[in-house]
XYZ file of C-alpha atoms in Angstrom:
649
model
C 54.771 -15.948 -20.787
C 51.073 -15.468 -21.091
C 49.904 -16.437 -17.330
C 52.926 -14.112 -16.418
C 51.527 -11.257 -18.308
C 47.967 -11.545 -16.608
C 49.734 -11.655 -13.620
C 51.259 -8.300 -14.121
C 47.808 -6.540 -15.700
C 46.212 -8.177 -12.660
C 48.589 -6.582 -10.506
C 48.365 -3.342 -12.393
C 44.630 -3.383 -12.019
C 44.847 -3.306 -8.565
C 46.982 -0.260 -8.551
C 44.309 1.394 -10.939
C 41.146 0.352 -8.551
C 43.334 1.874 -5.585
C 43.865 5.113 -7.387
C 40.394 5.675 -8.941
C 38.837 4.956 -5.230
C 41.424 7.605 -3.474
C 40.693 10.080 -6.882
C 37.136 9.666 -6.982
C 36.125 10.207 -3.748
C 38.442 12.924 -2.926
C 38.772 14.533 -6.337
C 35.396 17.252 -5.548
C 37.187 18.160 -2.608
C 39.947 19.806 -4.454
C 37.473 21.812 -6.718
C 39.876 20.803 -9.379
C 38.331 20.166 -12.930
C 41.578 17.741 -13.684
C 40.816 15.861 -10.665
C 37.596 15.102 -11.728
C 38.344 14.063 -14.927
C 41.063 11.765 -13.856
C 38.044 9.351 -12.255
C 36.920 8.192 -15.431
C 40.193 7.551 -17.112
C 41.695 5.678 -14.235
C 38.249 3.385 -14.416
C 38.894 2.778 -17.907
C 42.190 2.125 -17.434
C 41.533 -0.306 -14.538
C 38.726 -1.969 -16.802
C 41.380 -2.865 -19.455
C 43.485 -4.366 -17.109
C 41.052 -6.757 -15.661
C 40.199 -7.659 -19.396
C 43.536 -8.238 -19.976
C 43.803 -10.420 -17.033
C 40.835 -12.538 -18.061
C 42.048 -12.722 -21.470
C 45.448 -14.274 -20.205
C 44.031 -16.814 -18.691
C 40.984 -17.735 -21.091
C 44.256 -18.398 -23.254
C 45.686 -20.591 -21.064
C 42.287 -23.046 -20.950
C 42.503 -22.758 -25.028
C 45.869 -23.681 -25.286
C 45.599 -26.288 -22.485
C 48.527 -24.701 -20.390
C 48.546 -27.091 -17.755
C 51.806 -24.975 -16.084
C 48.621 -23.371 -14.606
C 47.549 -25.317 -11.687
C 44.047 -23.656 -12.405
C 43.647 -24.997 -15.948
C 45.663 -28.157 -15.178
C 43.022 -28.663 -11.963
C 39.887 -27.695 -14.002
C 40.525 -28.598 -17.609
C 41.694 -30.849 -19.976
C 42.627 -31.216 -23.314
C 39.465 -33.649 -24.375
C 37.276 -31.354 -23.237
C 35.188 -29.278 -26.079
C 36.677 -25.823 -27.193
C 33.588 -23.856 -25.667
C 33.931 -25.878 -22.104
C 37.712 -24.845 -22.301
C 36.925 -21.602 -22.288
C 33.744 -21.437 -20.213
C 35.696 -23.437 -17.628
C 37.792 -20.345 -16.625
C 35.289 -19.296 -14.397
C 33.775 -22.511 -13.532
C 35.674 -22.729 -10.699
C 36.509 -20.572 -7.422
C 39.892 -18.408 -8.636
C 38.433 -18.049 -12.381
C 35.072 -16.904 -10.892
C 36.605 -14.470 -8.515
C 38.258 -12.901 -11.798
C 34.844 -12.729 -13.394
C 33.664 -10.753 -10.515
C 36.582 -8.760 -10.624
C 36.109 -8.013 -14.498
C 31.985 -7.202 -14.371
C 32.960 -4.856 -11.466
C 35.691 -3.444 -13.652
C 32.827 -2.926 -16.047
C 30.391 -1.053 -13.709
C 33.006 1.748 -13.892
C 33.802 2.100 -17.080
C 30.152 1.990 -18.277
C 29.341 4.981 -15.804
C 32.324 6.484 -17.095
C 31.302 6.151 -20.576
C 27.399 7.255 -20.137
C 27.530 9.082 -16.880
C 28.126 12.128 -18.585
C 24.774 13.607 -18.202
C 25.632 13.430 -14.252
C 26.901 16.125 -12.084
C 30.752 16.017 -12.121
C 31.142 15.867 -8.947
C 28.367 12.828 -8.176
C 30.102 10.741 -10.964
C 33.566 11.340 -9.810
C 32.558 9.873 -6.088
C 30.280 6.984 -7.423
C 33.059 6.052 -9.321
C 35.402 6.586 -5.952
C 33.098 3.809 -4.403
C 33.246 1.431 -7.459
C 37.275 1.712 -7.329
C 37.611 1.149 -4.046
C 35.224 -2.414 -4.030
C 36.565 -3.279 -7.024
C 40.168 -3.069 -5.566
C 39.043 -4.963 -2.258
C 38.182 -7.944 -4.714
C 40.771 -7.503 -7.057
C 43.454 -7.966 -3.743
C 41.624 -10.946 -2.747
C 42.152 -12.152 -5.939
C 45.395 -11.645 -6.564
C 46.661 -12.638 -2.719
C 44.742 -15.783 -1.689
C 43.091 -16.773 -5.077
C 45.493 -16.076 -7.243
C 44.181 -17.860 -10.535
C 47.758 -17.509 -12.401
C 49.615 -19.543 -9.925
C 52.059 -22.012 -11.979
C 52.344 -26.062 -11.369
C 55.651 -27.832 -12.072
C 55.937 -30.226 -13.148
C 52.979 -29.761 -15.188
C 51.020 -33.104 -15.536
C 50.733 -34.466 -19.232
C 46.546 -33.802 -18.850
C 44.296 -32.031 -17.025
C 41.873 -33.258 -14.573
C 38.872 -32.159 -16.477
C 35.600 -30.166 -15.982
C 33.268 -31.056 -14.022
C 30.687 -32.954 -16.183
C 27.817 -31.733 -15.485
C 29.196 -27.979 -16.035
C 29.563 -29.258 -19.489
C 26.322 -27.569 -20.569
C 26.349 -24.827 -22.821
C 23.170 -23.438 -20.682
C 25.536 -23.435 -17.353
C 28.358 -22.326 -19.682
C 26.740 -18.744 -19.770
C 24.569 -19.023 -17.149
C 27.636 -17.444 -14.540
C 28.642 -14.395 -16.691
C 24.575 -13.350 -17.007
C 24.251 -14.114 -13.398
C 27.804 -11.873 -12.409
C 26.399 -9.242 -14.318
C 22.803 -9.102 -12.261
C 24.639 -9.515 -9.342
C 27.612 -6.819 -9.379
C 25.428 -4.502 -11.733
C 23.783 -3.638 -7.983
C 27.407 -2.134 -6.860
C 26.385 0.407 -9.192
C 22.894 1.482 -7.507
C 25.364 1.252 -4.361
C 27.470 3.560 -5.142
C 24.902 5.986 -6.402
C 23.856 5.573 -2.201
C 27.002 6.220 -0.797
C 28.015 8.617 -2.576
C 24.280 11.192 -2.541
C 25.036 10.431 1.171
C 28.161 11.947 1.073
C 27.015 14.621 -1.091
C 24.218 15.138 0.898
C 21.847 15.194 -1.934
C 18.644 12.962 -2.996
C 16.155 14.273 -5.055
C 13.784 13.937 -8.620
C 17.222 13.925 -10.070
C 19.381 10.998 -7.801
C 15.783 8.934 -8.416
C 16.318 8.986 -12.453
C 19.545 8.444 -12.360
C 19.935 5.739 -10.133
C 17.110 3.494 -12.110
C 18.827 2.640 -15.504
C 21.160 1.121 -13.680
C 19.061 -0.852 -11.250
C 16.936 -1.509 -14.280
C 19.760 -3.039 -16.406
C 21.384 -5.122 -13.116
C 18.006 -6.368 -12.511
C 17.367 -7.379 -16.362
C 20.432 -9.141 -16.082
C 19.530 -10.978 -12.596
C 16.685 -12.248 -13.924
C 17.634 -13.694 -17.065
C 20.622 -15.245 -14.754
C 18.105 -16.980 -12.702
C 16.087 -18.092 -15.266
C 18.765 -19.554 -17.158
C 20.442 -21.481 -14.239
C 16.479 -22.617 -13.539
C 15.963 -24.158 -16.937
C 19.734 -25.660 -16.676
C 18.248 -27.582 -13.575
C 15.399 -28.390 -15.121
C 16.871 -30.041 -18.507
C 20.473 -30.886 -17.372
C 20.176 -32.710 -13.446
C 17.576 -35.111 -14.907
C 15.541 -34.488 -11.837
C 12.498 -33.275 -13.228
C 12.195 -29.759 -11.523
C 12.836 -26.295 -12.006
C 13.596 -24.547 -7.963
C 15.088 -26.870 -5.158
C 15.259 -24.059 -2.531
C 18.735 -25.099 -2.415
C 20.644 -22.289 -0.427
C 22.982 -20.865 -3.195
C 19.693 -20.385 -5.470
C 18.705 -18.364 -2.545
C 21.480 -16.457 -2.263
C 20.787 -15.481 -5.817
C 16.586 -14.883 -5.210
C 17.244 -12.573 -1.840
C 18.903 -9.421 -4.143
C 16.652 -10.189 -6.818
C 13.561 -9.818 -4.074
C 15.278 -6.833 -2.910
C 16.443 -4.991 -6.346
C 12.586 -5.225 -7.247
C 11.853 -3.477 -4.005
C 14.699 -0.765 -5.111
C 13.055 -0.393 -8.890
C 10.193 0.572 -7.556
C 10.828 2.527 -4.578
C 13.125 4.635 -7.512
C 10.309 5.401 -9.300
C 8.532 7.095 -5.582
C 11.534 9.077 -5.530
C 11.590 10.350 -8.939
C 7.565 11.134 -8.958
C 7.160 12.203 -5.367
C 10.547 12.783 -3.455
C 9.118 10.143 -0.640
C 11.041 7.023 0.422
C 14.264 8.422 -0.004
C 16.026 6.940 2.901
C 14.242 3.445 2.368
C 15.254 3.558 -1.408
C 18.746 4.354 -0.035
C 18.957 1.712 2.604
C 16.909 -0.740 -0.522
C 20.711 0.094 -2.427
C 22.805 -1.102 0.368
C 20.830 -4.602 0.993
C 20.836 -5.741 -2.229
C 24.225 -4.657 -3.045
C 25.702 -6.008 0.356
C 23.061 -9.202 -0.478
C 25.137 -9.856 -3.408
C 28.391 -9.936 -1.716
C 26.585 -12.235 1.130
C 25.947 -14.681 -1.384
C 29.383 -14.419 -2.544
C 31.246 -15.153 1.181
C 27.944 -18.023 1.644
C 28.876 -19.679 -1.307
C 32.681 -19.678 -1.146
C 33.369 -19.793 2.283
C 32.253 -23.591 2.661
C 29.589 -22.319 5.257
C 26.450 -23.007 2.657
C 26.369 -27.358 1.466
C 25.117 -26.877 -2.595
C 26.140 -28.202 -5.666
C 26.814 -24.791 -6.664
C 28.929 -24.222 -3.958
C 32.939 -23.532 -4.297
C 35.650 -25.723 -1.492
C 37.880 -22.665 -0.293
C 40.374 -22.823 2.084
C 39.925 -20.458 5.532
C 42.432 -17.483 4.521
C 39.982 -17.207 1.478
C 36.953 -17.210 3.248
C 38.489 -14.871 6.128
C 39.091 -12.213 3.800
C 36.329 -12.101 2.227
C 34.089 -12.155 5.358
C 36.520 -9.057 6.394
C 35.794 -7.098 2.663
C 31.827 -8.048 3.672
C 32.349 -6.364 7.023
C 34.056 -3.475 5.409
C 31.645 -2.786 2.784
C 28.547 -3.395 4.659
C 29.520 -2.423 8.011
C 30.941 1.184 6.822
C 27.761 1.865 4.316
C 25.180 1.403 6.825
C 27.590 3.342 9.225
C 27.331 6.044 6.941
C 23.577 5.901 6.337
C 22.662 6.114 10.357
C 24.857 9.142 10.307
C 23.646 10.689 7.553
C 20.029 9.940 7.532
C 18.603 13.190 9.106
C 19.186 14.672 5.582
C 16.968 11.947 3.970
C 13.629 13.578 5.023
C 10.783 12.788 2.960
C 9.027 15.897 0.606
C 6.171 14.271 -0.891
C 2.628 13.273 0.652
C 0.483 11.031 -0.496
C -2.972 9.002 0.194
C -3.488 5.750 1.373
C -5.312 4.771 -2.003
C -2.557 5.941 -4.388
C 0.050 4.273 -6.381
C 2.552 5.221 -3.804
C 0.675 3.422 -1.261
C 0.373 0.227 -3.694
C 4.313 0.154 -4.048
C 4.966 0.678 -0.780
C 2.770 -2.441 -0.336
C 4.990 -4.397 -2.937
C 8.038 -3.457 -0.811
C 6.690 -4.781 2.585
C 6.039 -7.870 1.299
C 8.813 -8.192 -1.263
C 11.162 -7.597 2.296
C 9.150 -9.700 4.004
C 9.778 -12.384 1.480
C 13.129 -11.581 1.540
C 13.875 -12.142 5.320
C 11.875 -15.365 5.410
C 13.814 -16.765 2.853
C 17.259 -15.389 4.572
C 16.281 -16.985 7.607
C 15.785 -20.291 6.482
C 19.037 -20.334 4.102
C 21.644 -18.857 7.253
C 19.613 -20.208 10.290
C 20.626 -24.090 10.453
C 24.406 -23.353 9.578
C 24.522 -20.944 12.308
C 22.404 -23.014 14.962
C 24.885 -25.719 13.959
C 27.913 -23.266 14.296
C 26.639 -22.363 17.715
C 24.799 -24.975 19.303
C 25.788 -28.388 17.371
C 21.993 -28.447 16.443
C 21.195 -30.489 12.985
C 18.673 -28.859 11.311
C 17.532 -29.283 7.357
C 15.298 -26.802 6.011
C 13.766 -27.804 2.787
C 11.107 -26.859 0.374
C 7.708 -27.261 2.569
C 9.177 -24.431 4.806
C 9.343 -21.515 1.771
C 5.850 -23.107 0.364
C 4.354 -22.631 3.314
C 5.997 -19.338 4.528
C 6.259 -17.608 1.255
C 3.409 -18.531 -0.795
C 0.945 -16.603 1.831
C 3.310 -13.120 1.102
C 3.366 -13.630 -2.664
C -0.790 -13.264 -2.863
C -0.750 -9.565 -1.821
C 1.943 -8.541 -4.271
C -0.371 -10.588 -7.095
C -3.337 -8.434 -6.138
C -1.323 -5.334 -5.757
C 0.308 -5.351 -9.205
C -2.893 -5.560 -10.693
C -4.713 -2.633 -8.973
C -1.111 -0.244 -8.902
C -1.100 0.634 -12.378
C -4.486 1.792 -12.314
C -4.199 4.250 -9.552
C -3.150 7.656 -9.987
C -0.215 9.023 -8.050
C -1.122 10.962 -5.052
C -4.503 10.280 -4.572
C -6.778 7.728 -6.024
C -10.187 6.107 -5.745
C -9.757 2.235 -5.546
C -13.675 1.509 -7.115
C -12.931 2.808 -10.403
C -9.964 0.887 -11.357
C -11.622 -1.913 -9.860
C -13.770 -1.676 -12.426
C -11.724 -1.417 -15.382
C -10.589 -4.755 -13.998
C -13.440 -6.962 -13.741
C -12.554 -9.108 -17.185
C -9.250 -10.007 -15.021
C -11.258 -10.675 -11.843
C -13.826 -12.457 -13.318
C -11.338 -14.566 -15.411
C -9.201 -15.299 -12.479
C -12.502 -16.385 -10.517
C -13.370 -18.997 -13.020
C -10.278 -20.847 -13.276
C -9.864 -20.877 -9.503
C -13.674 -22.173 -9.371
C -12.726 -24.591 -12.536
C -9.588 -25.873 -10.410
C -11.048 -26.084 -7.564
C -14.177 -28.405 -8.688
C -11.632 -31.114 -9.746
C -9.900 -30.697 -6.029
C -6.428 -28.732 -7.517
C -6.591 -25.181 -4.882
C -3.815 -24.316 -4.857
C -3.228 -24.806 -8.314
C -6.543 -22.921 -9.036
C -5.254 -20.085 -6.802
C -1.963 -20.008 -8.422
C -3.099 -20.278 -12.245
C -6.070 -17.605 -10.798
C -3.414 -14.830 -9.511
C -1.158 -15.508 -12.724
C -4.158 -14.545 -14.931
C -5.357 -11.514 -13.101
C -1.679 -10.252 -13.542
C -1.149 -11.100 -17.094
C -4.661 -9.655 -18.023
C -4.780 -6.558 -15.564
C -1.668 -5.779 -17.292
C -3.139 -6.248 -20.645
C -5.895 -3.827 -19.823
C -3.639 -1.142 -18.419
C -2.247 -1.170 -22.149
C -5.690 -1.065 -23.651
C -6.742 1.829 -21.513
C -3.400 3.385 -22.735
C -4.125 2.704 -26.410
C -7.773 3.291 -26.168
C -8.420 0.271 -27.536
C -12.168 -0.127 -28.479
C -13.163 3.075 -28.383
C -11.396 4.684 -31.263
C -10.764 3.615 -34.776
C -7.895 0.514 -34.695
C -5.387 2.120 -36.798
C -5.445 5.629 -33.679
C -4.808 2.635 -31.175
C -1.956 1.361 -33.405
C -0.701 5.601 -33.915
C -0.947 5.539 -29.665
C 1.236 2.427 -29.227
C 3.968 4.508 -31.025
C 3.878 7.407 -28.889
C 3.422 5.356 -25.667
C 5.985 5.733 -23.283
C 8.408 3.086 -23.702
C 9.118 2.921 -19.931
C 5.244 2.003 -19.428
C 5.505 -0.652 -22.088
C 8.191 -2.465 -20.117
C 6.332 -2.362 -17.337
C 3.266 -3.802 -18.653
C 5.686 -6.495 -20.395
C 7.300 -6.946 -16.823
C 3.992 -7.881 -14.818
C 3.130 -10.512 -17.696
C 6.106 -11.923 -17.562
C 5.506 -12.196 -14.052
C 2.213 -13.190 -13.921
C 3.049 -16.155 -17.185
C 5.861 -17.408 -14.291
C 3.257 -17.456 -12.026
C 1.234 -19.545 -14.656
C 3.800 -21.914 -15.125
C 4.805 -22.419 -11.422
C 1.368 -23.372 -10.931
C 0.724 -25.376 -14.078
C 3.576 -27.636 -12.250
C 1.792 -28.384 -9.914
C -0.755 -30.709 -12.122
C 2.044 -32.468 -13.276
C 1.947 -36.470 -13.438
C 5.309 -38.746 -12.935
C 6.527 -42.554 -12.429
C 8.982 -44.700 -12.391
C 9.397 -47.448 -14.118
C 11.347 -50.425 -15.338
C 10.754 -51.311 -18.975
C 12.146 -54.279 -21.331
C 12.361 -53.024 -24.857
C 9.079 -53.214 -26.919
C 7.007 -52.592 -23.139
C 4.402 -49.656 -22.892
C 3.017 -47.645 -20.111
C 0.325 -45.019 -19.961
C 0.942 -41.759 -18.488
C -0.648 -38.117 -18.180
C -3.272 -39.615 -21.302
C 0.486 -40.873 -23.182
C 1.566 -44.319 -24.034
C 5.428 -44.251 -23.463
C 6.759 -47.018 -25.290
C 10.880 -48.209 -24.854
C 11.834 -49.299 -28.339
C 15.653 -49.706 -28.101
C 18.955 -49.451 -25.770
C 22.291 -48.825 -27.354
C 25.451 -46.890 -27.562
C 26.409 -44.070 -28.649
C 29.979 -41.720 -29.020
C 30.297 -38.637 -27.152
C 33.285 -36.127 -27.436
C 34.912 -36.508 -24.573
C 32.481 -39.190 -23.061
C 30.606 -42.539 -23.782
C 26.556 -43.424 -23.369
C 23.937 -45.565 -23.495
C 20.582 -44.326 -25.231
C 17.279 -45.332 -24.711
C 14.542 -44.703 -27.657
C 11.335 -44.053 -26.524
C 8.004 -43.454 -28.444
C 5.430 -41.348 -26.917
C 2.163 -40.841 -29.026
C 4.731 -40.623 -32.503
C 7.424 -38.825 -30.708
C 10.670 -40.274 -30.206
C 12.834 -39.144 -27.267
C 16.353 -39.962 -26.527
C 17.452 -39.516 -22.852
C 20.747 -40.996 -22.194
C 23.248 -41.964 -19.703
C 26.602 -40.510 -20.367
C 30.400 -41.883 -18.675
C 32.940 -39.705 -18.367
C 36.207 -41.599 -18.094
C 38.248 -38.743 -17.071
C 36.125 -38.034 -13.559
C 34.745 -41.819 -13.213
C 31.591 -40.051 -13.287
C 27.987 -40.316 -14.579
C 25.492 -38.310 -15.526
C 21.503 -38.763 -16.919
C 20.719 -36.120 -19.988
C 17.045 -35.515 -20.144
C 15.290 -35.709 -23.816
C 12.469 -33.238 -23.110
C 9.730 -32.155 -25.775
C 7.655 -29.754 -25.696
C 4.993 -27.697 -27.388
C 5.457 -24.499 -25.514
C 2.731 -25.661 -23.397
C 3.354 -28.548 -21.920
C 6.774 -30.837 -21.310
C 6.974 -34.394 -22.187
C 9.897 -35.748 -20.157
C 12.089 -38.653 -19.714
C 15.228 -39.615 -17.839
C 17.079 -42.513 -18.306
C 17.910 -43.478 -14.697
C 19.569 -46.950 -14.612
C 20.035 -50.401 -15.872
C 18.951 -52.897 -13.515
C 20.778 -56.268 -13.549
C 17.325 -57.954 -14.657
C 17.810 -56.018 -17.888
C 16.046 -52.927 -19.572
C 15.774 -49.594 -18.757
C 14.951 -47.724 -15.357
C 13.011 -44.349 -16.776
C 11.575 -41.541 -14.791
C 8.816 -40.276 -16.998
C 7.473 -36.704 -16.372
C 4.003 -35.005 -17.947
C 4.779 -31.222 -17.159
C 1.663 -28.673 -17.865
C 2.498 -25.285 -18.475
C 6.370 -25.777 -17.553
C 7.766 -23.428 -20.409
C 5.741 -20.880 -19.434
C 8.461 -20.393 -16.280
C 11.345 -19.250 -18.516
C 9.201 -17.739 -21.230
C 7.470 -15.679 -18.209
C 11.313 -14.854 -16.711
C 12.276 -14.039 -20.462
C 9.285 -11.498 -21.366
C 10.581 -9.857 -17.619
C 13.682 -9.293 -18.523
C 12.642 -8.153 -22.257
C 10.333 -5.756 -19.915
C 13.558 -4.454 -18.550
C 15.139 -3.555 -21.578
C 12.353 -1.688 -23.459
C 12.069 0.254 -20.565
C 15.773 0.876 -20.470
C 15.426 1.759 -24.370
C 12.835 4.985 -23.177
C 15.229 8.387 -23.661
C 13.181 9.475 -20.447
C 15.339 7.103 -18.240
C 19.081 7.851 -20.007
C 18.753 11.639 -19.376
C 18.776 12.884 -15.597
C 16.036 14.820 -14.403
C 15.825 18.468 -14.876
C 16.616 20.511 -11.004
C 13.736 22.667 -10.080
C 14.239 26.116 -10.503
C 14.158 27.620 -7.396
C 11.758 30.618 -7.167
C 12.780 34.404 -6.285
C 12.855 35.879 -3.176
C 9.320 37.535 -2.441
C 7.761 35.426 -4.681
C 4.198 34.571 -4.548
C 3.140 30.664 -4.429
């Protein structure tokens, strides 16, 4: 009865999407008040629905329902109540649904907090949300329809698979969704000012909360599947360049671009149409990365089998969306001209520096993801393009953005002189001089260069804040009074670029790090990274739905317990990594195998600076929300009072 009633809900949402696209968009035409009301209420409406929808079938995992072919395929009743539940969208229907329901979401919030917003604006952004969210929800409910009953129903499921048994992978998807489909928001803000004709001070402050907030959300999503990598695959790193974690990095690259080309808009009324076209990439990014994954075109871990009718539709919604925005922008873009003129020194300048290489990044890395699937589409070529590729092509873009973010805060907006906030800066440059000099003495460049740029963010950034606070030149407890009254926009910022620049640290640091492989009989040592690593014992050990073998192993006092873990259910098995660390540094071991000769086949890992990656991508996204907390950026931007005829300037 359950799966049947999420059918229905499903189906109703569909109807609701439909009707708050047609009302939305159309409703200002009318001039009717009641037709611009009715927006809002149909996305809430159409919200519930979804919620509903996902409800009915998060029921079905609990309750094992295996009359459901997609619980009976992807679940079972051994699995852990959390992995029951987190399985729903661990798979392609369930995570279709997800998408459907964070979509769903995007509405209702700007339904619920849009009310600062011209009627009329919030009635056709929420037009374009209704309309996308009904193209997904009839892809959902036509070729992946996740309600779809089995009979006979088998007496167990097939099970999850194991290594989404995690509780970091277990949330990892929803935080991701949310990044991702928060950018249909910033979308629709695009489509619809084109429509409306209108993009100004105003459309600039309103559109960045909500690329703030879908960015937040990206990042923490990336961060979070990063670390699940690193701790869970037992292979010792953090980024594989694997083609689905691109899919995810190529709106994230892009939705930076957008945040700050926002902020042009808002200060100077410049960059409009590039801020525009910014909306439309990352969105239609997003959905990319949707079709790449799901249509079977992309080989990943990540990625979802679908059958053709699936990927077909979505590669026509993809079309749709993307083909008919960008129609709209060539048609409309002669309304898009820029008011504002600024310098070449001037922060302007340095963020229109961030975008060209944060684009340029961007299409170097979407390049080597799509090119060898489509040379193999078209010409039968076999081509594999792996990890020295983006070091080699990216690396070289990143070091102008590092010396960029620095410098930008400093400038003033117009026009600026570069030598004086050069020299507010020369603790950072100095700093970031002597560790690349340090680093570089003991034959480590590039790890000099990269722990150098990470510190000239991280401490540029630092000094911004002091110049803020006055720090040092009046009494402590007037720099404490300042921090109060500081913007809280600018504090996220500052927060942002260190957590940037600690990534950086940390991305660097792993470079220096020292590993082996080795095969050790209980009671044998070896030395590694200045540690003696020591295999004391092998032995078994129970597991809820799963068996394992344990190896102890001292390192300097510590004791770490990596296992090997059998899951009967999926004749699979997987390594679990026993990782400490001291916020600085990673000890790490992997129990690989058990040769026939006996013992224990360990990878051991000595990882400098590795936390600082996800404490770095954490302090960003904390960045994000303190900014989003300022009252400046949940209020829209006063319109300019137009002057009287006759006037003198």
């Amino acid at each position: 009865m359950i799966p049947e009633l999420g059918h229905f809900v499903l189906a109703c949402a569909v109807a609701l999407a439909c009707a708050q696209g047609v009302v939305g968009l159309f409703g200002p035409s009318l001039r009717d008040p009641r037709a611009l009301a009715a927006a809002p209420v149909l996305a809430l409406s159409h919200f519930a629905a979804a919620v509903l929808a996902m409800l009915a079938l998060i029921w079905a995992g609990v309750v094992s329902d295996f009359t459901v072919e997609n619980i009976a395929d992807f679940s079972s009743s051994a699995v852990p109540l959390l992995y029951r539940i987190t399985g729903v969208w661990g798979n392609h229907d369930g995570s279709i649904l997800l998408w459907c329901v964070i979509l769903s979401l995007c509405g209702a919030t700007v339904a619920l907090f849009g009310g600062n917003l011209p009627a009329s604006l919030r009635s056709r952004v929420l037009g374009v949300l209704g309309l996308v969210s009904a193209g997904f929800l009839l892809f959902t409910i036509a070729v992946s329809d996740p309600f779809t009953r089995l009979w006979p129903p088998p007496t167990d499921g097939a099970g999850i698979n194991p290594i989404l048994q995690d509780p970091g992978l277990a949330f990892h998807p929803p935080v991701l969704y949310t990044g991702y489909v928060g950018f249909s928001v910033a979308f629709a803000f695009a489509i619809a000012a084109l429509i409306e004709g209108r993009i100004d001070a105003a459309w600039g402050r309103w559109v960045r909360p909500w690329a703030l907030l879908s960015w937040c959300f990206l990042t923490g999503g990336i961060a979070l599947g990063s670390w699940w990598s690193y701790y869970t695959l037992g292979w010792g790193g953090y980024w594989f360049w694997d083609p689905v974690e691109n899919a995810a990095l190529l709106p994230w690259l892009t939705g930076t671009a957008l945040l700050h080309c926002a902020i042009v808009v808002e200060k100077r009324e410049s960059l409009k149409a590039w801020t525009v076209l910014l909306a439309i990439a990352t969105f239609s990014l997003s959905l990319s990365g949707t079709f790449l994954v799901r249509s079977g075109i992309l080989n990943s871990v990540h990625s979802f089998a679908a059958a053709p009718d699936q990927g077909l539709f979505i590669l026509v919604l993809l079309g749709l969306t993307i083909g008919g925005s960008l129609l709209l922008f060539a048609i409309r873009a002669p309304v898009l001209a820029a008011a504002g003129i600024y310098a070449p020194i001037s922060r302007e300048s340095a963020l229109v520096l961030n975008n060209i290489f944060l684009c340029a990044i961007a299409a170097v890395v979407f390049t080597g993801t799509l090119y060898p699937p489509f040379a193999n589409l078209l010409f039968g070529i076999q081509l594999s393009v792996g990890a020295p590729f983006y070091n080699q092509t990216v690396l070289p873009l990143t070091a102008p953005i590092i010396l960029a973010m620095g410098c930008g805060p400093l400038l003033a907006w117009k026009r600026a002189d570069l030598l004086p906030a050069l020299q507010r800066l020369w603790l950072a440059g100095g700093a970031a001089l002597l560790v690349f000099l340090a680093l570089s003495a003991t034959r480590h460049v590039i790890a000099g260069l990269g722990l150098a740029g990470g510190a000239w963010v991280v401490l540029a950034a630092l000094i911004d804040l002091a110049d803020r606070l006055r720090l040092f030149r009046v009494p402590l407890g007037n720099s404490l009074a300042r921090l109060g009254t500081l913007p809280r926009a600018a504090l996220g910022a500052a927060l942002g670029h260190i957590g940037f620049g600690v990534s950086v640290l940390g991305i660097a640091g792993m470079t220096l790090a020292s590993q082996t492989v080795v095969v050790l009989q209980p009671g044998q040592s070896t030395q590694l990274g200045g540690y003696t690593w020591t295999l004391q014992d092998i032995h078994d050990a129970p597991g809820p739905n799963y068996t394992q073998r344990v190896a102890d192993i001292t390192v300097n006092g510590l004791t770490l317990h990596p296992s090997r873990r059998f899951f009967a259910a999926q004749h699979v098995t997987t390594n679990d990594a026993a990782i400490h660390t001291n916020g600085f540094q990673d000890i790490y071991a992997v129990f690989a195998d058990e040769p026939a000769s006996g013992g224990a086949e360990l990878r051991l890992n000595n990882h400098p600076l590795a936390p600082e990656i996800w404490f770095g991508g954490l302090i960003m996204a904390l960045g994000g929300f303190v900014s989003l907390s300022d009252r400046r950026l949940r209020v829209g931007a006063p319109s300019r009072k137009r002057k009287p005829e006759g006037a003198v300037a």
